[in-house]
PDB file of C-alpha atoms in Angstrom:
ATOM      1  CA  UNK R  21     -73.268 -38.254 155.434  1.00  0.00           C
ATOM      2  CA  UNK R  22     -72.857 -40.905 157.700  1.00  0.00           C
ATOM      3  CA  UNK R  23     -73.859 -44.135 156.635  1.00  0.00           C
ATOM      4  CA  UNK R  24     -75.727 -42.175 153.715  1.00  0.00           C
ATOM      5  CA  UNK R  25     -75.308 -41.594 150.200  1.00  0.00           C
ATOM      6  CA  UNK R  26     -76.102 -38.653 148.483  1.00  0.00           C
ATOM      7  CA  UNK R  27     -78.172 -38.099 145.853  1.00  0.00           C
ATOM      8  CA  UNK R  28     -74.616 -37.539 143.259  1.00  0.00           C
ATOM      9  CA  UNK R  29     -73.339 -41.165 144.958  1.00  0.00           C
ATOM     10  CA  UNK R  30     -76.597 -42.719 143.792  1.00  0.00           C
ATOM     11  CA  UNK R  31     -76.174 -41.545 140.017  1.00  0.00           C
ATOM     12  CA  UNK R  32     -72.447 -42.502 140.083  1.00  0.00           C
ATOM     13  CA  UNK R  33     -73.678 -46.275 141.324  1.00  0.00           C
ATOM     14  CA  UNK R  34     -72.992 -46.002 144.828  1.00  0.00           C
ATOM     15  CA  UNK R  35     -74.753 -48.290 147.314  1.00  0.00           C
ATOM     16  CA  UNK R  36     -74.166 -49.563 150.983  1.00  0.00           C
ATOM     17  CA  UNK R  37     -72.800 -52.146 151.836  1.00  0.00           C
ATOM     18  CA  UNK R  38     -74.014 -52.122 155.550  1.00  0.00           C
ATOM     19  CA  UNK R  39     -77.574 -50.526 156.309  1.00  0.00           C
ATOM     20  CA  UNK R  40     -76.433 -48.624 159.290  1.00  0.00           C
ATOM     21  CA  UNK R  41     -78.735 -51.128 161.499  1.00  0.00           C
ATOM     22  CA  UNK R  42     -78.580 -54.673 160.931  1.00  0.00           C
ATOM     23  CA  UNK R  43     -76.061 -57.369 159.636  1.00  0.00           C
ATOM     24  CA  UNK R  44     -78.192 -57.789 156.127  1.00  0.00           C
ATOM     25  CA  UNK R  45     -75.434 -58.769 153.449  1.00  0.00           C
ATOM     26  CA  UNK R  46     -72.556 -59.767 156.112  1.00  0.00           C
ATOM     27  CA  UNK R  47     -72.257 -63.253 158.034  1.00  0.00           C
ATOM     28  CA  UNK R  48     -68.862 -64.714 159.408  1.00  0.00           C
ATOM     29  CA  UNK R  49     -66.409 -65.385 157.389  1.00  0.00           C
ATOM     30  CA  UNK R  50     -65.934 -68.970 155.809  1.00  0.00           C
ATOM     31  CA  UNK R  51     -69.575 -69.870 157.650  1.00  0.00           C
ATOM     32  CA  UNK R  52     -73.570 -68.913 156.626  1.00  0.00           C
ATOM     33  CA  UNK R  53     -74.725 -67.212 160.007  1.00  0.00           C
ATOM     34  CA  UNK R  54     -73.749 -63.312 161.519  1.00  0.00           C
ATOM     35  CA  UNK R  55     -71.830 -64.390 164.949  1.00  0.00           C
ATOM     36  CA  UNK R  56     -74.105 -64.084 167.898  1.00  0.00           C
ATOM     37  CA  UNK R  57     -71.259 -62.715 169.768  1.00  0.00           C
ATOM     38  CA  UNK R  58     -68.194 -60.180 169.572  1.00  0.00           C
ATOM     39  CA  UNK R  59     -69.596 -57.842 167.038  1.00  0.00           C
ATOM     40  CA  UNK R  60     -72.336 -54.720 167.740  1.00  0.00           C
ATOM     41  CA  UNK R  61     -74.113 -52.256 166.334  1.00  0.00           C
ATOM     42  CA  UNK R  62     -75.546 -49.354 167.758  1.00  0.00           C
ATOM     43  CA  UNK R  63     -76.218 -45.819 166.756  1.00  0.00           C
ATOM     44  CA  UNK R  64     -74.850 -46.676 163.021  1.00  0.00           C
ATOM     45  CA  UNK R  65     -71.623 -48.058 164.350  1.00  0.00           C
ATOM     46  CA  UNK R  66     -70.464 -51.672 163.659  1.00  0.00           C
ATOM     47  CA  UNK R  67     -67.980 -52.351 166.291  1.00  0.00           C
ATOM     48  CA  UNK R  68     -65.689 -55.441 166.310  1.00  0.00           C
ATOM     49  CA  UNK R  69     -65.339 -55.951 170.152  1.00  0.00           C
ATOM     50  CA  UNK R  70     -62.121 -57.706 170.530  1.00  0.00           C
ATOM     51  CA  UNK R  71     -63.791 -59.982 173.043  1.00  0.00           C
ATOM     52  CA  UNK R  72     -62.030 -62.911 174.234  1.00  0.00           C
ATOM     53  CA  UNK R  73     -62.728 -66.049 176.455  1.00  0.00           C
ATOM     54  CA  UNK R  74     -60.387 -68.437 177.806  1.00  0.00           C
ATOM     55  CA  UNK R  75     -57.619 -66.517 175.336  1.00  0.00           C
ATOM     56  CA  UNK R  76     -59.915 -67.055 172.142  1.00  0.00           C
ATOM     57  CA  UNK R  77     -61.589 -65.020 170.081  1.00  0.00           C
ATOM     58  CA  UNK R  78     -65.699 -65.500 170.746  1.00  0.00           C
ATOM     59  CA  UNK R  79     -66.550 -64.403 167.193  1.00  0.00           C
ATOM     60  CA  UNK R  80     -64.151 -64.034 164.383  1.00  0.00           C
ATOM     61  CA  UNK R  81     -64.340 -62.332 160.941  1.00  0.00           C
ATOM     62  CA  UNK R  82     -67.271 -61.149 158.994  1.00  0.00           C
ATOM     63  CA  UNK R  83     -67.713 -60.928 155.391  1.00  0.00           C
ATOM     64  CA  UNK R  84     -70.181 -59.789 152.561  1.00  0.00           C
ATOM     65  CA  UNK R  85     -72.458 -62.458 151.304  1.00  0.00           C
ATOM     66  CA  UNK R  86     -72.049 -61.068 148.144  1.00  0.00           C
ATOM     67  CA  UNK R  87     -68.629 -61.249 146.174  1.00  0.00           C
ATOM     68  CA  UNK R  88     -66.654 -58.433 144.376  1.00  0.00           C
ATOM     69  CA  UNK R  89     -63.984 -58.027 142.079  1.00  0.00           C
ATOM     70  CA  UNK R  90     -64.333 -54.182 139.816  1.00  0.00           C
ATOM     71  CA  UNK R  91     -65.131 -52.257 142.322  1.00  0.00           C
ATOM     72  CA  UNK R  92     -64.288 -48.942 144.716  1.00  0.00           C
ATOM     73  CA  UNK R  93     -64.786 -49.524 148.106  1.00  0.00           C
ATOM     74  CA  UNK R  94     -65.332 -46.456 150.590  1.00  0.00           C
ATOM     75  CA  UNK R  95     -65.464 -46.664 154.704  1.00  0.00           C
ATOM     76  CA  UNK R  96     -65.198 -44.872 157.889  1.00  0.00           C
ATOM     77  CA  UNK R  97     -62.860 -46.896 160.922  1.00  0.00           C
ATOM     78  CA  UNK R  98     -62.034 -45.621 164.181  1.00  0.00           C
ATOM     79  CA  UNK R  99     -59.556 -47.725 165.872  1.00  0.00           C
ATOM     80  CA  UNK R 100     -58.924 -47.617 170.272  1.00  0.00           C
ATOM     81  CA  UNK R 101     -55.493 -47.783 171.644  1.00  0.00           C
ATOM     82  CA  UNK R 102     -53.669 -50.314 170.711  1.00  0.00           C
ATOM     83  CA  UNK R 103     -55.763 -52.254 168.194  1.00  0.00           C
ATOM     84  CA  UNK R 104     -55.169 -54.302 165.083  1.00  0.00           C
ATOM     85  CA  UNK R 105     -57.758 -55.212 162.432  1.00  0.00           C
ATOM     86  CA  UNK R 106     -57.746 -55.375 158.651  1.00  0.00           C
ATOM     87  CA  UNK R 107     -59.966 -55.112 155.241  1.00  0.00           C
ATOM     88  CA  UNK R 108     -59.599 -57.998 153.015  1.00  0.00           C
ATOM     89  CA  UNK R 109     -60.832 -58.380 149.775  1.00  0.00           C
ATOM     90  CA  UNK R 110     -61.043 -60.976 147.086  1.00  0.00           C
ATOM     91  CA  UNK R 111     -61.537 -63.117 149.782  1.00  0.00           C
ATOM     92  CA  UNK R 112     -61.836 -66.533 148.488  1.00  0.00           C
ATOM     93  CA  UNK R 113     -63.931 -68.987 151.386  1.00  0.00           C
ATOM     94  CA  UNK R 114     -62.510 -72.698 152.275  1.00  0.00           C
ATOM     95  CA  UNK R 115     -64.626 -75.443 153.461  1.00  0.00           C
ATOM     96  CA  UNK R 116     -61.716 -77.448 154.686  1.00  0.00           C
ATOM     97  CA  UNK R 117     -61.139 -74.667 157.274  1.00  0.00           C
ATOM     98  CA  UNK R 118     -63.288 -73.511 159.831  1.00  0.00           C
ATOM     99  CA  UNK R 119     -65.635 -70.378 160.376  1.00  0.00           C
ATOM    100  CA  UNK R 120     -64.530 -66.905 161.070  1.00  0.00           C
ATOM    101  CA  UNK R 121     -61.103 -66.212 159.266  1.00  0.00           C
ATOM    102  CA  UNK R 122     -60.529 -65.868 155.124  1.00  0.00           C
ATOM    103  CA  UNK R 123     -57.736 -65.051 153.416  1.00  0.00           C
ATOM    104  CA  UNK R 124     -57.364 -62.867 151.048  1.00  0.00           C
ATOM    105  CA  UNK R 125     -54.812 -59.427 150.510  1.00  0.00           C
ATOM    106  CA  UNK R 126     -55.293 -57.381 153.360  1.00  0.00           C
ATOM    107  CA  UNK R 127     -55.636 -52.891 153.799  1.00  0.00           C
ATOM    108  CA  UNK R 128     -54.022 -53.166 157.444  1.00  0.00           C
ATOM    109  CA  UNK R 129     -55.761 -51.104 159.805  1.00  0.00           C
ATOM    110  CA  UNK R 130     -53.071 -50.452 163.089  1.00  0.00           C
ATOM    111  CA  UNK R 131     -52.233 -48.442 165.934  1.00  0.00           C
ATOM    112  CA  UNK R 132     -48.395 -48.144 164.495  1.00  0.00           C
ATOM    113  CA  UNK R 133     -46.829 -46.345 167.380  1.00  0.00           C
ATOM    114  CA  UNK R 134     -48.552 -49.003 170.252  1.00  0.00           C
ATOM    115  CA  UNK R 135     -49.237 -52.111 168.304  1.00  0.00           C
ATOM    116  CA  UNK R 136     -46.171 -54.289 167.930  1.00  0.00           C
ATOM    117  CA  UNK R 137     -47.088 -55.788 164.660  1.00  0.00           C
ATOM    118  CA  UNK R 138     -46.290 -52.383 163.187  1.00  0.00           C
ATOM    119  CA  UNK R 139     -42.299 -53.598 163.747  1.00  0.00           C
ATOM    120  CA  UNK R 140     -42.971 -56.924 162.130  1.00  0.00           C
ATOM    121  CA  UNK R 141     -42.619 -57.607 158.347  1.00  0.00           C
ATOM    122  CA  UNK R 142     -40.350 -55.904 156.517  1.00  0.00           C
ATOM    123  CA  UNK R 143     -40.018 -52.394 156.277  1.00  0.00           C
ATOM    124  CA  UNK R 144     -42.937 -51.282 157.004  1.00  0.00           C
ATOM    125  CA  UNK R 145     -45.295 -53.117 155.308  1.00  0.00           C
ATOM    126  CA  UNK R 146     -47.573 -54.165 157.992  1.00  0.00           C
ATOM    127  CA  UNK R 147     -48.305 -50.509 159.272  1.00  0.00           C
ATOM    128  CA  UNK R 148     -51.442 -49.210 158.729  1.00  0.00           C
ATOM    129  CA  UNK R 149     -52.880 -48.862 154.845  1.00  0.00           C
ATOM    130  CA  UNK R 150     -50.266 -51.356 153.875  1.00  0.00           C
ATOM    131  CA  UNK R 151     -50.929 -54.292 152.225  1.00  0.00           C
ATOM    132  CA  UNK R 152     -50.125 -56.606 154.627  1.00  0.00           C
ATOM    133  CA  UNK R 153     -46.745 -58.181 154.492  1.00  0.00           C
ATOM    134  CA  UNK R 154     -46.402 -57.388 151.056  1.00  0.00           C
ATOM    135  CA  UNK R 155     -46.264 -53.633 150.356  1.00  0.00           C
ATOM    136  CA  UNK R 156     -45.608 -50.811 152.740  1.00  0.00           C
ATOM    137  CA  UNK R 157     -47.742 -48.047 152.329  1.00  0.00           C
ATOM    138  CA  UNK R 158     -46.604 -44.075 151.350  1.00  0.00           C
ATOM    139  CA  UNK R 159     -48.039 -40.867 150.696  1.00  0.00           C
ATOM    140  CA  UNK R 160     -47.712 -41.688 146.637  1.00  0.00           C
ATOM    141  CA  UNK R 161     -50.287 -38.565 146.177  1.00  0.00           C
ATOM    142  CA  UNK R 162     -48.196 -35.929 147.430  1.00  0.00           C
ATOM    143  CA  UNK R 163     -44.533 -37.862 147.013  1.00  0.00           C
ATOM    144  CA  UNK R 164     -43.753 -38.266 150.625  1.00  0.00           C
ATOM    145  CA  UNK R 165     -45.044 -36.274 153.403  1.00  0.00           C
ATOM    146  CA  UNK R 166     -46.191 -38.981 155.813  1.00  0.00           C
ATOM    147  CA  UNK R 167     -49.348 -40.730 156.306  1.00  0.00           C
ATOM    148  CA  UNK R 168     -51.396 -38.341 157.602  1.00  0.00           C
ATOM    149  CA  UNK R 169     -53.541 -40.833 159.956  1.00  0.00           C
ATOM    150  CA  UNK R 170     -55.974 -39.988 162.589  1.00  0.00           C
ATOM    151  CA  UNK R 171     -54.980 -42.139 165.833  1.00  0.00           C
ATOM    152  CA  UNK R 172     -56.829 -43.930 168.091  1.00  0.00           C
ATOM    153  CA  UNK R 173     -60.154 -42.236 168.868  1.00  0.00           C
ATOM    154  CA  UNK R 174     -60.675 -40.651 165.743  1.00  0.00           C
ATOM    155  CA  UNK R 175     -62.298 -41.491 162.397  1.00  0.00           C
ATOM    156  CA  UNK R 176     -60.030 -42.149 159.342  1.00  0.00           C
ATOM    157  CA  UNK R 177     -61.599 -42.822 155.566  1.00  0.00           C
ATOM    158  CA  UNK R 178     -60.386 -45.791 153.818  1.00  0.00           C
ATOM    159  CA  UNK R 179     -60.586 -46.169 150.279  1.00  0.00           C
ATOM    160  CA  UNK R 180     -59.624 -49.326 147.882  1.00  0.00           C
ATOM    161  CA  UNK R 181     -59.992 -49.240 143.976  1.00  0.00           C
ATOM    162  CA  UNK R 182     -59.988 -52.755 141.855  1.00  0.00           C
ATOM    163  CA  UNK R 183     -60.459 -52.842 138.377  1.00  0.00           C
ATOM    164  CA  UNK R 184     -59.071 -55.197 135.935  1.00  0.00           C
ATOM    165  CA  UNK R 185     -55.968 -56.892 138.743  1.00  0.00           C
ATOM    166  CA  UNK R 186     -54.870 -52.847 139.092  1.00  0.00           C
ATOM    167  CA  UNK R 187     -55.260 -52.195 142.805  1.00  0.00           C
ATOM    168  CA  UNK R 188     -54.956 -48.918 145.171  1.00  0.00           C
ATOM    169  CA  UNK R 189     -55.148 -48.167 148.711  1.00  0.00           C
ATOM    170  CA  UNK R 190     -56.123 -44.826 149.897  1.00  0.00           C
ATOM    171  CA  UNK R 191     -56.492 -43.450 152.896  1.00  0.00           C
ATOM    172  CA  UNK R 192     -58.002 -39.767 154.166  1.00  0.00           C
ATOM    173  CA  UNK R 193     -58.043 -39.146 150.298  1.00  0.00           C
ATOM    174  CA  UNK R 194     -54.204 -39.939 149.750  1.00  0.00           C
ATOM    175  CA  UNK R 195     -53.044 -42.974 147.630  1.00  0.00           C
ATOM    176  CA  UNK R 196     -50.809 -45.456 149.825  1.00  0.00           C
ATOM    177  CA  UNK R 197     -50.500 -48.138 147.772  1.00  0.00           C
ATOM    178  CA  UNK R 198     -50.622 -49.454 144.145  1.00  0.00           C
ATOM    179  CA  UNK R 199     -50.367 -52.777 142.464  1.00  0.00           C
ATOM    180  CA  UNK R 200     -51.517 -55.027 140.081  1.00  0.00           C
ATOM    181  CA  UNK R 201     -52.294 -58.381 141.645  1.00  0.00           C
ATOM    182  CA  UNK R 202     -51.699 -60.548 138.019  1.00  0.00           C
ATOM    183  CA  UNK R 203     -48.288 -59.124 137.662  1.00  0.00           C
ATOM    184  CA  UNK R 204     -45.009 -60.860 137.637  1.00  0.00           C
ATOM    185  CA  UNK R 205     -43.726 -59.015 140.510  1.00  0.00           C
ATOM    186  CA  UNK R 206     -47.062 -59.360 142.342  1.00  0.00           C
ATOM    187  CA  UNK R 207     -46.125 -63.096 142.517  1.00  0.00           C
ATOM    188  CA  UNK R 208     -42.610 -62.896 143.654  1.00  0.00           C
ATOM    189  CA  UNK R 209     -43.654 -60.754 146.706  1.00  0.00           C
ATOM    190  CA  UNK R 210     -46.244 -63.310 147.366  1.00  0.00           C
ATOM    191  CA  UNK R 211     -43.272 -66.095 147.644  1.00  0.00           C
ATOM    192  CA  UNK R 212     -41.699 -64.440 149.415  1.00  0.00           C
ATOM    193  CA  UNK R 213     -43.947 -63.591 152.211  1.00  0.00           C
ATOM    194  CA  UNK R 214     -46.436 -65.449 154.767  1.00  0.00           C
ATOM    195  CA  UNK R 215     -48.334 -65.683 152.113  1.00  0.00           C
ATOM    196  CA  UNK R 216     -46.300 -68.580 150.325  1.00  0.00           C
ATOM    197  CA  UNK R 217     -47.973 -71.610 150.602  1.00  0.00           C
ATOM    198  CA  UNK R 218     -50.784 -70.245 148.621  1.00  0.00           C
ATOM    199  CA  UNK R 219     -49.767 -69.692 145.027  1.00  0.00           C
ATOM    200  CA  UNK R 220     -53.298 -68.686 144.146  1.00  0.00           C
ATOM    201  CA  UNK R 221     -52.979 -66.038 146.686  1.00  0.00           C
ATOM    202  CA  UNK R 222     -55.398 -63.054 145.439  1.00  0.00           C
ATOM    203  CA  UNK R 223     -55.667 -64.353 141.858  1.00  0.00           C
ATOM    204  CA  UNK R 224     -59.930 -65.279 142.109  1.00  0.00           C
ATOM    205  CA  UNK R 225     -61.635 -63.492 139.493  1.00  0.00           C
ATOM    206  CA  UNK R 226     -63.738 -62.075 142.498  1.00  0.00           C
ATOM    207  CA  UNK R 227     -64.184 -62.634 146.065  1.00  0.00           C
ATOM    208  CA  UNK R 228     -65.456 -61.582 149.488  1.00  0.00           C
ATOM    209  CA  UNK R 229     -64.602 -58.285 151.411  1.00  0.00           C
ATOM    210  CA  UNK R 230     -64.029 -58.976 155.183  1.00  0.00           C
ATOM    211  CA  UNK R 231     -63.578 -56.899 158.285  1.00  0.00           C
ATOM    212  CA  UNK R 232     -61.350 -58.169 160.518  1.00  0.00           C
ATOM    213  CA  UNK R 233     -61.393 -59.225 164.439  1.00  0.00           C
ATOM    214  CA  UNK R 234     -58.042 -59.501 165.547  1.00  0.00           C
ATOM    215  CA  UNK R 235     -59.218 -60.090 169.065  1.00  0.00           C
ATOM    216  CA  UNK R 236     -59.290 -55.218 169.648  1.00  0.00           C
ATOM    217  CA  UNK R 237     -61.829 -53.077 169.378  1.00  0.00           C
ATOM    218  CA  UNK R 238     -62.289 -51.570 166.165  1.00  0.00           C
ATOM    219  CA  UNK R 239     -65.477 -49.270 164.916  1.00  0.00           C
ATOM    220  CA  UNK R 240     -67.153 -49.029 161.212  1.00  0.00           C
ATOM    221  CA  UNK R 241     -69.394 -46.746 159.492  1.00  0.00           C
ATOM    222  CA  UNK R 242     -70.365 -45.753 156.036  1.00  0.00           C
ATOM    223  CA  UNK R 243     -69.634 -49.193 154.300  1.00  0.00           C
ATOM    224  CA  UNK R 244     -70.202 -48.453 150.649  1.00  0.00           C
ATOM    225  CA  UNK R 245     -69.564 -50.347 147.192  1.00  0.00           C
ATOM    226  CA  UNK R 246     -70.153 -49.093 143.528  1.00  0.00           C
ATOM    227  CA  UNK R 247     -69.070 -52.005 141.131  1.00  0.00           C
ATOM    228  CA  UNK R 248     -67.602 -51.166 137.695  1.00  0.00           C
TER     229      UNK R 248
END
């Protein structure tokens, strides 16, 4: 059901997170407001629109008012040719920096055989369902076997499980990724990635959950939460 829950969802402790229709719950990241500009929604769709003036973004990140940290997080994305964005969560917000960007460990969401970011990193680990510049996703559910991704034009269902610092990335109901954030070797991938300069890196006790503009069209749908 698309942007939906059913009535089993509902016992389980499902709920949206986006109502299909209007930007109740979300506003731009590190700011109070939803942008005026570079994000839609029409016909239950939210759309980042990758639109740029002068070489800048015109809008920038959005983020739940609300913060998070045991949860399962389920959504729809549909990425165009060639686009980048991301889903970060235990987003943590900075006054000292300003609006529409947060940082926070990042579900990459790529075109891997057009987007050149897919080469970056290190092997692999900032192709899509990664977490970004730290750990390179695989199919751990079926011990190899590829991705199995939808490309551009086509829907794809992302799924990310927190409880207690364990984390998992899935993706079209196949774990990717799995880690726990308070661990020892957590920490040593964190120094030794972009990520560096912020010890604290993913370590809030909860935080935000941001959709990315990257400055390419991406689509959403069926944004939905159950805490534990």
């Amino acid at each position: 059901l698309v942007n939906q829950l059913t009535e089993n969802e509902k016992r389980k402790g499902w709920r949206l997170l986006w109502d299909g229709k209007t930007s109740a719950g979300w506003k731009i990241a590190n700011g109070k407001e939803f942008p005026k500009k570079g994000w839609s929604m029409d016909d239950g769709v939210l759309t980042v629109l990758g639109v740029r003036e002068e070489g800048k973004k015109v809008s920038g990140d959005i983020e739940t008012v609300n913060e998070f940290g045991n949860f399962e997080l389920e959504l729809d994305f549909m990425l165009t040719e060639g686009a980048n964005s991301g889903l970060k969560y235990f987003v943590v917000n900075d006054p000292k920096k300003g609006k529409g960007s947060g940082l926070g460990p990042e579900f990459q969401l790529l075109d891997d055989k057009r987007h050149p970011d897919a080469k970056e990193g290190v092997g692999g680990n900032r192709t899509t369902a990664s977490l970004y510049d730290l750990i390179t996703s695989e199919n751990l559910s079926e011990g190899g076997g590829g991705k199995r991704i939808q490309g551009p034009g086509k829907w794809n269902k992302v799924r990310v499980v927190s409880k207690d610092g364990h984390v998992e990335h899935w993706i079209n109901n196949l774990k990717m990724v799995e880690y726990d954030r308070h661990s020892q070797i957590f920490r040593n991938l964190v120094a030794k990635s972009k990520f560096s300069p912020h010890p604290d890196f993913a370590q809030a006790a909860k935080g935000h959950i941001l959709l990315q503009d990257h400055g390419d069209m991406v689509h959403f749908r069926s944004i939905k939460i159950r805490e534990f």
